[in-house]
Coordinates of C-alpha atoms and ligand atoms in Angstrom, one line a residue:
M368 CA 110.7 69.5 94.5
K369 CA 108.9 66.2 93.7
N370 CA 107.2 65.2 90.5
N371 CA 103.9 64.9 92.1
L372 CA 102.1 68.1 93.1
T373 CA 99.9 66.3 95.6
E374 CA 103.0 65.2 97.5
D375 CA 104.5 68.7 97.1
I376 CA 101.5 70.2 98.8
E377 CA 101.5 67.5 101.5
S378 CA 105.1 68.3 102.4
I379 CA 104.4 72.0 103.0
N380 CA 105.3 73.2 106.5
W381 CA 102.1 75.1 107.4
S382 CA 103.2 76.4 110.8
E383 CA 106.3 77.9 109.2
L384 CA 104.0 79.6 106.6
E385 CA 101.7 80.8 109.3
S386 CA 104.6 82.5 111.1
L387 CA 105.7 84.0 107.8
A388 CA 102.2 85.3 107.2
Q389 CA 101.9 86.7 110.7
K390 CA 105.3 88.5 110.5
S391 CA 104.5 90.0 107.1
L392 CA 101.1 91.2 108.2
E393 CA 102.7 92.9 111.2
D394 CA 105.5 94.5 109.3
L395 CA 103.4 95.7 106.4
F396 CA 100.4 96.9 108.3
P397 CA 101.7 100.3 109.4
I398 CA 102.9 101.4 105.9
C399 CA 100.8 104.1 104.3
R400 CA 100.0 102.8 100.8
S401 CA 97.9 104.4 98.1
L402 CA 97.7 104.2 94.3
T403 CA 101.3 105.4 94.0
G404 CA 104.2 106.5 96.2
E405 CA 106.8 105.4 98.7
G406 CA 104.4 103.1 100.6
V407 CA 103.8 101.0 97.5
R408 CA 107.5 100.8 96.7
R409 CA 108.4 99.8 100.3
T410 CA 105.7 97.2 100.3
L411 CA 107.0 95.7 97.0
S412 CA 110.6 95.6 98.1
Y413 CA 109.6 93.9 101.4
L414 CA 107.6 91.3 99.4
Q415 CA 110.6 90.7 97.1
N416 CA 112.5 89.4 100.1
I417 CA 109.9 86.7 100.5
A418 CA 109.9 85.6 96.9
P419 CA 111.6 87.3 94.0
F420 CA 109.4 88.9 91.3
K421 CA 109.7 91.6 88.7
T422 CA 108.5 95.1 89.4
K423 CA 107.5 97.6 86.7
S424 CA 106.4 101.2 86.6
I425 CA 104.3 103.5 84.5
I426 CA 104.9 107.3 84.6
S427 CA 102.2 109.7 85.7
G428 CA 100.1 111.1 83.0
T429 CA 100.3 107.9 80.8
K430 CA 97.0 107.4 79.0
C431 CA 95.6 103.9 79.5
F432 CA 92.4 103.4 77.5
D433 CA 89.9 105.9 79.0
W434 CA 92.0 106.6 82.1
E435 CA 95.2 108.3 83.0
V436 CA 97.9 107.3 85.5
P437 CA 97.6 109.9 88.3
K438 CA 100.4 112.0 89.8
E439 CA 102.5 110.3 92.4
W440 CA 101.2 111.0 96.0
N441 CA 103.4 111.0 99.1
I442 CA 102.6 112.2 102.5
S443 CA 104.8 112.8 105.6
D444 CA 102.3 114.2 108.1
G445 CA 98.8 115.5 108.7
Y446 CA 96.9 116.8 111.7
I447 CA 94.2 119.0 113.1
L448 CA 95.4 121.2 115.9
S449 CA 93.1 122.8 118.5
Q450 CA 93.6 126.4 119.7
T451 CA 95.3 125.0 122.8
G452 CA 97.9 123.4 120.6
K453 CA 96.6 119.8 121.1
K454 CA 96.7 117.4 118.2
I455 CA 93.1 116.3 117.9
V456 CA 93.5 114.2 114.8
D457 CA 97.0 112.8 114.0
F458 CA 98.2 111.0 110.8
Q459 CA 101.1 109.6 112.8
K460 CA 98.7 107.7 115.0
N461 CA 96.7 106.2 112.2
N462 CA 97.3 106.9 108.5
L463 CA 93.5 106.5 107.8
H464 CA 93.1 109.9 109.4
V465 CA 94.0 111.7 106.1
V466 CA 91.9 111.2 103.0
S467 CA 94.2 109.4 100.5
Y468 CA 95.4 111.7 97.8
S469 CA 94.7 114.8 99.9
H470 CA 96.3 118.0 98.5
P471 CA 98.7 119.8 100.8
I472 CA 97.1 122.4 103.1
K473 CA 98.1 124.6 106.0
K474 CA 95.2 126.9 107.2
I475 CA 93.3 128.1 110.2
L476 CA 89.6 127.3 109.9
T477 CA 86.4 127.7 111.8
F478 CA 84.4 124.6 112.7
D479 CA 81.9 125.4 109.9
E480 CA 84.7 125.8 107.4
L481 CA 86.3 122.5 108.5
R482 CA 83.1 120.5 108.7
P483 CA 82.8 119.6 105.0
H484 CA 86.3 118.1 105.1
L485 CA 85.5 115.7 107.9
Q486 CA 84.4 112.1 107.5
T487 CA 83.0 110.0 110.3
L488 CA 80.8 106.9 110.8
P489 CA 78.0 107.6 113.2
N490 CA 77.0 103.9 113.2
L491 CA 80.5 102.8 114.2
P492 CA 81.5 105.6 116.5
N493 CA 84.9 104.1 117.4
A494 CA 86.0 103.5 113.8
I495 CA 88.0 105.8 111.5
P496 CA 86.5 105.5 108.0
Y497 CA 88.8 104.9 104.9
R498 CA 88.2 107.6 102.2
T499 CA 90.1 108.5 99.0
S500 CA 89.9 111.4 96.6
Y501 CA 92.1 110.1 93.7
Y502 CA 90.6 112.1 90.8
K503 CA 89.1 115.2 92.5
R504 CA 91.4 117.9 93.8
D505 CA 90.4 117.9 97.5
W506 CA 91.7 117.3 101.0
G507 CA 90.1 115.9 104.1
F508 CA 90.4 114.1 107.4
C509 CA 88.7 111.0 108.7
L510 CA 88.1 110.6 112.4
T511 CA 86.0 108.5 114.8
H512 CA 82.5 109.8 115.4
K513 CA 83.5 110.1 119.1
Q514 CA 86.4 112.4 118.2
F515 CA 84.1 114.4 116.1
L516 CA 81.5 114.9 118.9
N517 CA 84.3 116.2 121.1
L518 CA 85.2 119.0 118.8
N519 CA 84.5 122.4 120.2
K520 CA 82.3 124.1 117.6
N521 CA 83.3 127.6 118.8
E522 CA 87.0 127.0 118.4
K523 CA 89.3 127.6 115.4
F524 CA 91.4 124.7 114.1
E525 CA 94.7 124.6 112.4
V526 CA 94.8 122.0 109.6
V527 CA 98.0 120.7 108.2
I528 CA 98.6 118.2 105.5
N529 CA 102.2 117.7 104.3
S530 CA 101.6 115.9 101.1
K531 CA 103.1 116.1 97.6
L532 CA 101.6 115.4 94.2
T533 CA 104.4 115.1 91.7
N534 CA 105.0 113.7 88.2
G535 CA 106.3 110.4 89.3
E536 CA 105.3 106.8 88.6
M537 CA 102.9 104.0 89.5
N538 CA 104.6 100.8 90.6
Y539 CA 103.4 97.3 90.4
A540 CA 104.5 93.6 90.3
D541 CA 104.3 91.4 87.3
T542 CA 105.9 88.0 87.1
V543 CA 105.2 84.6 85.4
V544 CA 105.9 81.3 87.1
K545 CA 106.6 79.0 84.1
G546 CA 105.1 75.6 83.9
K547 CA 105.5 72.9 81.2
S548 CA 102.7 74.5 79.1
D549 CA 102.4 78.2 78.0
R550 CA 98.7 78.1 79.0
E551 CA 98.4 80.8 81.6
F552 CA 96.3 81.5 84.6
I553 CA 96.4 84.9 86.3
V554 CA 96.7 85.4 90.1
S555 CA 96.0 89.1 90.7
S556 CA 95.7 91.3 93.8
Y557 CA 96.0 94.9 94.8
L558 CA 98.1 96.9 97.2
C559 CA 96.7 100.4 97.4
H560 CA 95.1 100.4 100.8
P561 CA 96.7 102.0 103.8
S562 CA 96.5 100.4 107.3
M563 CA 93.7 97.9 106.9
A564 CA 94.2 94.2 107.4
N565 CA 91.5 92.1 105.7
D566 CA 91.0 94.6 102.9
N567 CA 93.5 94.6 101.6
L568 CA 96.8 93.5 103.3
S569 CA 95.6 89.9 103.7
G570 CA 95.3 89.5 99.9
V571 CA 98.8 90.9 99.4
V572 CA 100.3 88.4 101.9
L573 CA 98.5 85.5 100.5
W574 CA 99.6 86.6 97.0
I575 CA 103.3 86.5 98.0
I576 CA 103.1 83.2 99.9
L577 CA 101.3 81.6 97.0
L578 CA 104.0 82.9 94.6
K579 CA 106.7 81.5 96.9
I580 CA 105.0 78.1 97.0
L581 CA 104.3 77.8 93.2
K582 CA 107.9 78.8 92.4
S583 CA 109.0 75.7 94.2
F584 CA 106.6 73.4 92.4
N585 CA 107.0 71.5 89.1
L586 CA 103.9 72.9 87.4
N587 CA 102.0 71.9 84.3
F588 CA 100.7 75.4 83.6
S589 CA 102.1 78.9 83.9
Y590 CA 100.8 81.4 86.4
R591 CA 101.0 85.2 85.9
F592 CA 101.3 87.0 89.3
V593 CA 100.1 90.6 89.1
L594 CA 100.0 93.0 92.1
V595 CA 98.7 96.4 91.2
P596 CA 96.9 99.3 92.7
E597 CA 93.2 98.6 92.3
T598 CA 91.3 99.7 89.2
I599 CA 93.8 102.1 87.6
G600 CA 96.6 99.6 88.2
A601 CA 94.7 96.8 86.5
I602 CA 93.5 99.0 83.7
A603 CA 97.1 100.2 83.1
Y604 CA 98.3 96.7 83.3
L605 CA 95.8 95.5 80.6
H606 CA 96.7 98.5 78.5
K607 CA 100.4 97.7 78.6
N608 CA 100.0 93.9 78.1
K609 CA 97.2 93.7 75.7
S610 CA 98.7 91.0 73.5
K611 CA 100.3 89.0 76.4
I612 CA 97.1 88.9 78.3
K613 CA 95.2 87.2 75.4
K614 CA 97.1 84.1 76.4
V615 CA 95.5 84.1 79.9
D616 CA 92.9 81.4 80.3
S617 CA 91.3 82.5 83.5
G618 CA 92.4 83.0 87.1
F619 CA 91.9 84.4 90.6
V620 CA 91.6 87.9 92.1
L621 CA 92.7 87.7 95.7
S622 CA 90.9 89.9 98.2
C623 CA 89.9 89.7 101.9
V624 CA 91.2 86.3 102.8
A625 CA 91.9 86.3 106.5
G626 CA 88.7 87.3 108.4
P627 CA 87.3 85.2 111.2
G628 CA 84.0 84.7 109.4
D629 CA 82.7 82.5 106.6
F630 CA 84.3 81.6 103.4
A631 CA 82.8 83.2 100.3
V632 CA 83.2 82.6 96.6
K633 CA 82.5 85.2 94.0
Q634 CA 81.8 83.5 90.7
S635 CA 83.3 84.5 87.4
F636 CA 81.1 86.2 84.8
Q637 CA 81.0 82.8 83.1
K638 CA 79.8 80.9 86.2
N639 CA 81.0 77.6 84.9
S640 CA 84.5 78.4 83.8
V641 CA 87.3 76.0 84.6
I642 CA 88.2 78.2 87.6
D643 CA 84.6 78.2 88.9
L644 CA 84.6 74.4 88.6
V645 CA 87.9 73.7 90.4
T646 CA 87.0 76.2 93.1
A647 CA 83.7 74.4 93.8
K648 CA 85.5 71.0 93.8
A649 CA 88.2 72.4 96.1
F650 CA 85.7 73.3 98.7
I651 CA 84.1 69.8 98.5
K652 CA 87.5 68.2 98.8
K653 CA 88.3 70.3 101.9
N654 CA 84.9 69.7 103.3
Q655 CA 84.3 73.4 103.8
K656 CA 81.1 75.4 103.4
Y657 CA 81.0 78.7 101.7
T658 CA 78.5 81.3 100.5
L659 CA 78.3 81.7 96.7
Y660 CA 78.1 85.2 95.3
P661 CA 77.2 85.7 91.6
F662 CA 79.5 87.8 89.4
D663 CA 78.9 91.5 90.0
L664 CA 80.4 94.7 88.6
N665 CA 81.0 96.0 92.1
G666 CA 84.1 94.5 93.7
S667 CA 87.7 94.4 92.7
D668 CA 89.7 94.0 89.5
E669 CA 87.7 91.1 88.1
R670 CA 85.6 93.6 86.3
Q671 CA 88.7 94.9 84.4
Y672 CA 89.9 91.4 83.5
S673 CA 86.4 90.5 82.4
A674 CA 85.9 93.6 80.2
P675 CA 84.6 92.9 76.6
A676 CA 88.1 93.1 75.1
F677 CA 89.6 90.5 77.5
R678 CA 86.9 88.4 79.0
I679 CA 89.1 86.6 81.4
P680 CA 86.9 84.7 83.9
T681 CA 88.3 85.2 87.5
V682 CA 87.0 83.9 90.8
T683 CA 87.6 85.3 94.3
I684 CA 87.8 83.0 97.3
A685 CA 87.4 85.2 100.4
K686 CA 87.1 84.8 104.1
D687 CA 85.0 87.7 105.3
K688 CA 84.2 89.1 101.9
Y689 CA 84.4 92.8 101.3
Y690 CA 81.0 94.6 101.8
E691 CA 79.9 91.7 104.1
Y692 CA 81.6 92.6 107.4
D693 CA 80.9 95.6 109.5
Y694 CA 84.6 96.7 109.8
Y695 CA 85.1 96.9 106.0
H696 CA 87.0 100.0 105.0
T697 CA 87.5 101.2 108.6
S698 CA 90.3 101.3 111.2
L699 CA 88.6 98.3 112.9
D700 CA 89.7 96.1 110.0
N701 CA 93.0 95.7 111.8
L702 CA 95.4 92.9 112.9
D703 CA 93.1 92.1 115.9
F704 CA 90.2 91.4 113.5
I705 CA 92.1 89.0 111.2
G706 CA 94.3 86.0 111.8
A707 CA 97.3 84.5 110.0
N708 CA 95.6 81.1 110.7
H709 CA 92.5 82.2 108.7
L710 CA 94.8 83.3 105.9
I711 CA 96.4 79.9 105.8
S712 CA 92.9 78.2 105.7
T713 CA 92.1 80.3 102.6
L714 CA 95.5 79.5 101.1
K715 CA 94.8 75.8 101.5
I716 CA 91.6 76.2 99.4
Y717 CA 93.4 78.1 96.7
L718 CA 96.1 75.5 96.6
Q719 CA 93.5 72.7 96.4
A720 CA 91.9 74.6 93.5
I721 CA 95.3 75.0 91.8
L722 CA 96.0 71.3 92.3
L723 CA 92.8 70.4 90.5
L724 CA 93.6 72.9 87.8
E725 CA 97.0 71.3 87.3
M726 CA 95.2 67.9 86.8
N727 CA 93.0 69.4 84.1
L728 CA 95.2 68.4 81.2
T729 CA 94.0 67.8 77.7
Y730 CA 95.2 64.6 75.9
I731 CA 95.1 63.3 72.4
S732 CA 94.9 59.5 71.9
K733 CA 97.8 58.0 70.1
S734 CA 95.5 55.1 69.2
A735 CA 92.8 57.2 67.5
N736 CA 92.0 54.7 64.7
C737 CA 90.7 51.9 66.9
E738 CA 90.6 50.9 70.5
P739 CA 94.1 50.1 71.7
Q740 CA 95.1 46.5 72.5
L741 CA 95.5 46.9 76.3
G742 CA 96.8 43.4 77.0
K743 CA 100.1 43.9 75.3
R744 CA 100.7 46.9 77.5
G745 CA 99.9 45.1 80.7
L746 CA 96.6 46.9 81.1
Y747 CA 94.2 44.0 80.6
P748 CA 93.9 40.6 82.4
N749 CA 95.7 37.9 80.6
L750 CA 92.8 35.5 80.7
G751 CA 90.3 36.8 78.1
G752 CA 86.6 37.0 79.0
S753 CA 87.3 37.2 82.7
I754 CA 85.8 40.7 83.0
K755 CA 82.1 40.9 82.5
Q756 CA 80.4 44.3 82.8
K757 CA 78.7 43.2 86.1
A758 CA 82.0 42.2 87.6
A759 CA 83.6 45.5 86.5
R760 CA 83.8 46.7 90.1
S761 CA 85.8 43.8 91.3
K762 CA 89.6 43.8 91.5
V763 CA 91.3 42.0 88.7
S764 CA 94.9 41.1 88.4
I765 CA 96.5 43.4 85.8
S766 CA 100.3 43.7 85.6
A767 CA 100.2 47.6 85.5
S768 CA 99.2 49.7 88.4
I769 CA 98.2 53.3 89.1
E770 CA 100.8 54.6 91.6
N771 CA 101.2 51.2 93.1
E772 CA 97.5 50.6 93.5
V773 CA 96.1 47.6 91.8
I774 CA 93.9 48.4 88.8
T775 CA 90.3 47.4 89.3
G776 CA 87.8 46.3 86.8
E777 CA 86.2 49.7 87.3
D778 CA 89.5 51.3 86.3
L779 CA 89.6 49.2 83.2
E780 CA 86.2 50.7 82.2
L781 CA 87.6 54.2 82.8
I782 CA 90.7 53.4 80.8
K783 CA 88.5 52.5 77.8
W784 CA 86.3 55.6 78.3
I785 CA 89.3 57.9 78.6
M786 CA 90.8 56.4 75.4
F787 CA 87.4 57.0 73.8
Y788 CA 87.1 60.6 74.8
T789 CA 90.6 61.8 74.3
D790 CA 90.3 63.3 70.8
G791 CA 91.9 66.6 71.9
S792 CA 88.5 68.4 72.3
K793 CA 87.9 67.6 75.9
S794 CA 90.0 68.3 79.0
L795 CA 90.2 65.8 81.8
L796 CA 87.8 67.9 83.9
E797 CA 85.2 67.6 81.2
I798 CA 85.8 63.9 80.8
S799 CA 85.5 63.5 84.6
E800 CA 82.1 65.3 84.5
L801 CA 81.0 63.1 81.6
L802 CA 82.0 59.9 83.5
N803 CA 80.8 61.3 86.9
E804 CA 84.1 60.4 88.3
D805 CA 86.7 62.2 90.5
L806 CA 89.1 64.3 88.5
E807 CA 92.0 62.9 90.5
K808 CA 91.1 59.4 89.5
I809 CA 90.8 60.3 85.8
Y810 CA 94.2 62.2 86.1
K811 CA 96.0 59.2 87.6
I812 CA 94.7 56.9 84.9
A813 CA 95.5 59.4 82.1
K814 CA 99.1 59.6 83.5
L815 CA 99.3 55.9 83.4
L816 CA 98.1 55.9 79.8
E817 CA 100.6 58.6 79.0
S818 CA 103.4 56.5 80.4
K819 CA 102.2 53.6 78.2
K820 CA 102.5 55.9 75.2
L821 CA 98.7 55.7 74.6
L822 CA 98.1 59.4 75.2
E823 CA 100.0 62.5 74.6
R824 CA 99.5 65.9 76.1
K825 CA 97.8 68.6 74.0
A826 CA 98.0 71.4 76.6
Ligands
ZN160 ZN1 88.9 98.2 99.5

């Protein structure tokens, strides 16, 4: 661990991380996850071997605002058997074949009786759709449209779903990576989808790698890492942590981060929150293009965090955003579609945004009564009158330096402006916007002024 986050990020071994991402994606992909159950617990314990975090649980039936934690769902098998004894649809081959939260069934049905329980995608005939029935007592199968067309309508079918709905628990991850300041940012994702890669396994893997990286850094701010089943998990989390969550400033909701297509950013409901600003700046810094999507109530858990009682602005940086790619919520969103290399590209943008966030400190001047005398602190040329405004851009010899770079006349102007603006009401990001100057530059100078005891950190 170094003192400088920029150097920390530069020292990351990206190829090692890409291998870790690839292995995690491969290992976790086959697990049948849902809102609750063994699949979620297995996934969480696998992730804990990559980076430690706390897990928590809420028992079935717990009321959370307007919602209730559902029964725990577990499934061991599911199939449709033809009269000849052939398995036409088999959960063991693909866990998307059974509608998530299907009730158990064992019955012989005619085609007409079976038909209302079958889901297909005529426009994508080789894809198995992803369907759930969390809150309505039901059962069903999902199959490719090709499989469906091959069913013999005069036949009878045996349908079997070996599932259990029990009074169990809903499991999730919740851990805070502590920085120097208590000011918190949330990094949230969800882990309720069965075998699909971009939505949502990629978000889970980016979440754990980001947690592993931030744990090794010396951070200014604190980061609350939350991994819950989508919607009910986030609602239950907010219900359980109502007072703690008030401390959260803003954050990220991770989803769909490893597709081969374009980058996308979903804005927060505030549009110009600090997270929106650092995200936009991160893309500029990385010289990457992206499509900007305005905040929308469809999507992921951002709508829970942004609810009237919480109003936490969150941004999503995606690569092949949900709704925007054809394979979304189908079996074709698999490991062939995504790439660990794409996941790492998105991770780099997130890290750049976090790096900028980390530079967005707020300072209070320790020389608030008058402009400080810079000369006695080695921040001003010894020969008075040598800096005219016109010459401000030229290099002047000053005994102090910003990270071993000579302070220029331009820097001297920035020093004066930063001392002028640091009354505790403006963050460095706001000051950089006012001065139309790079945040990194403003941060470096502020650090120098802090070392000269001219500024002290507010938050
Ligand atoms: Zn989804």
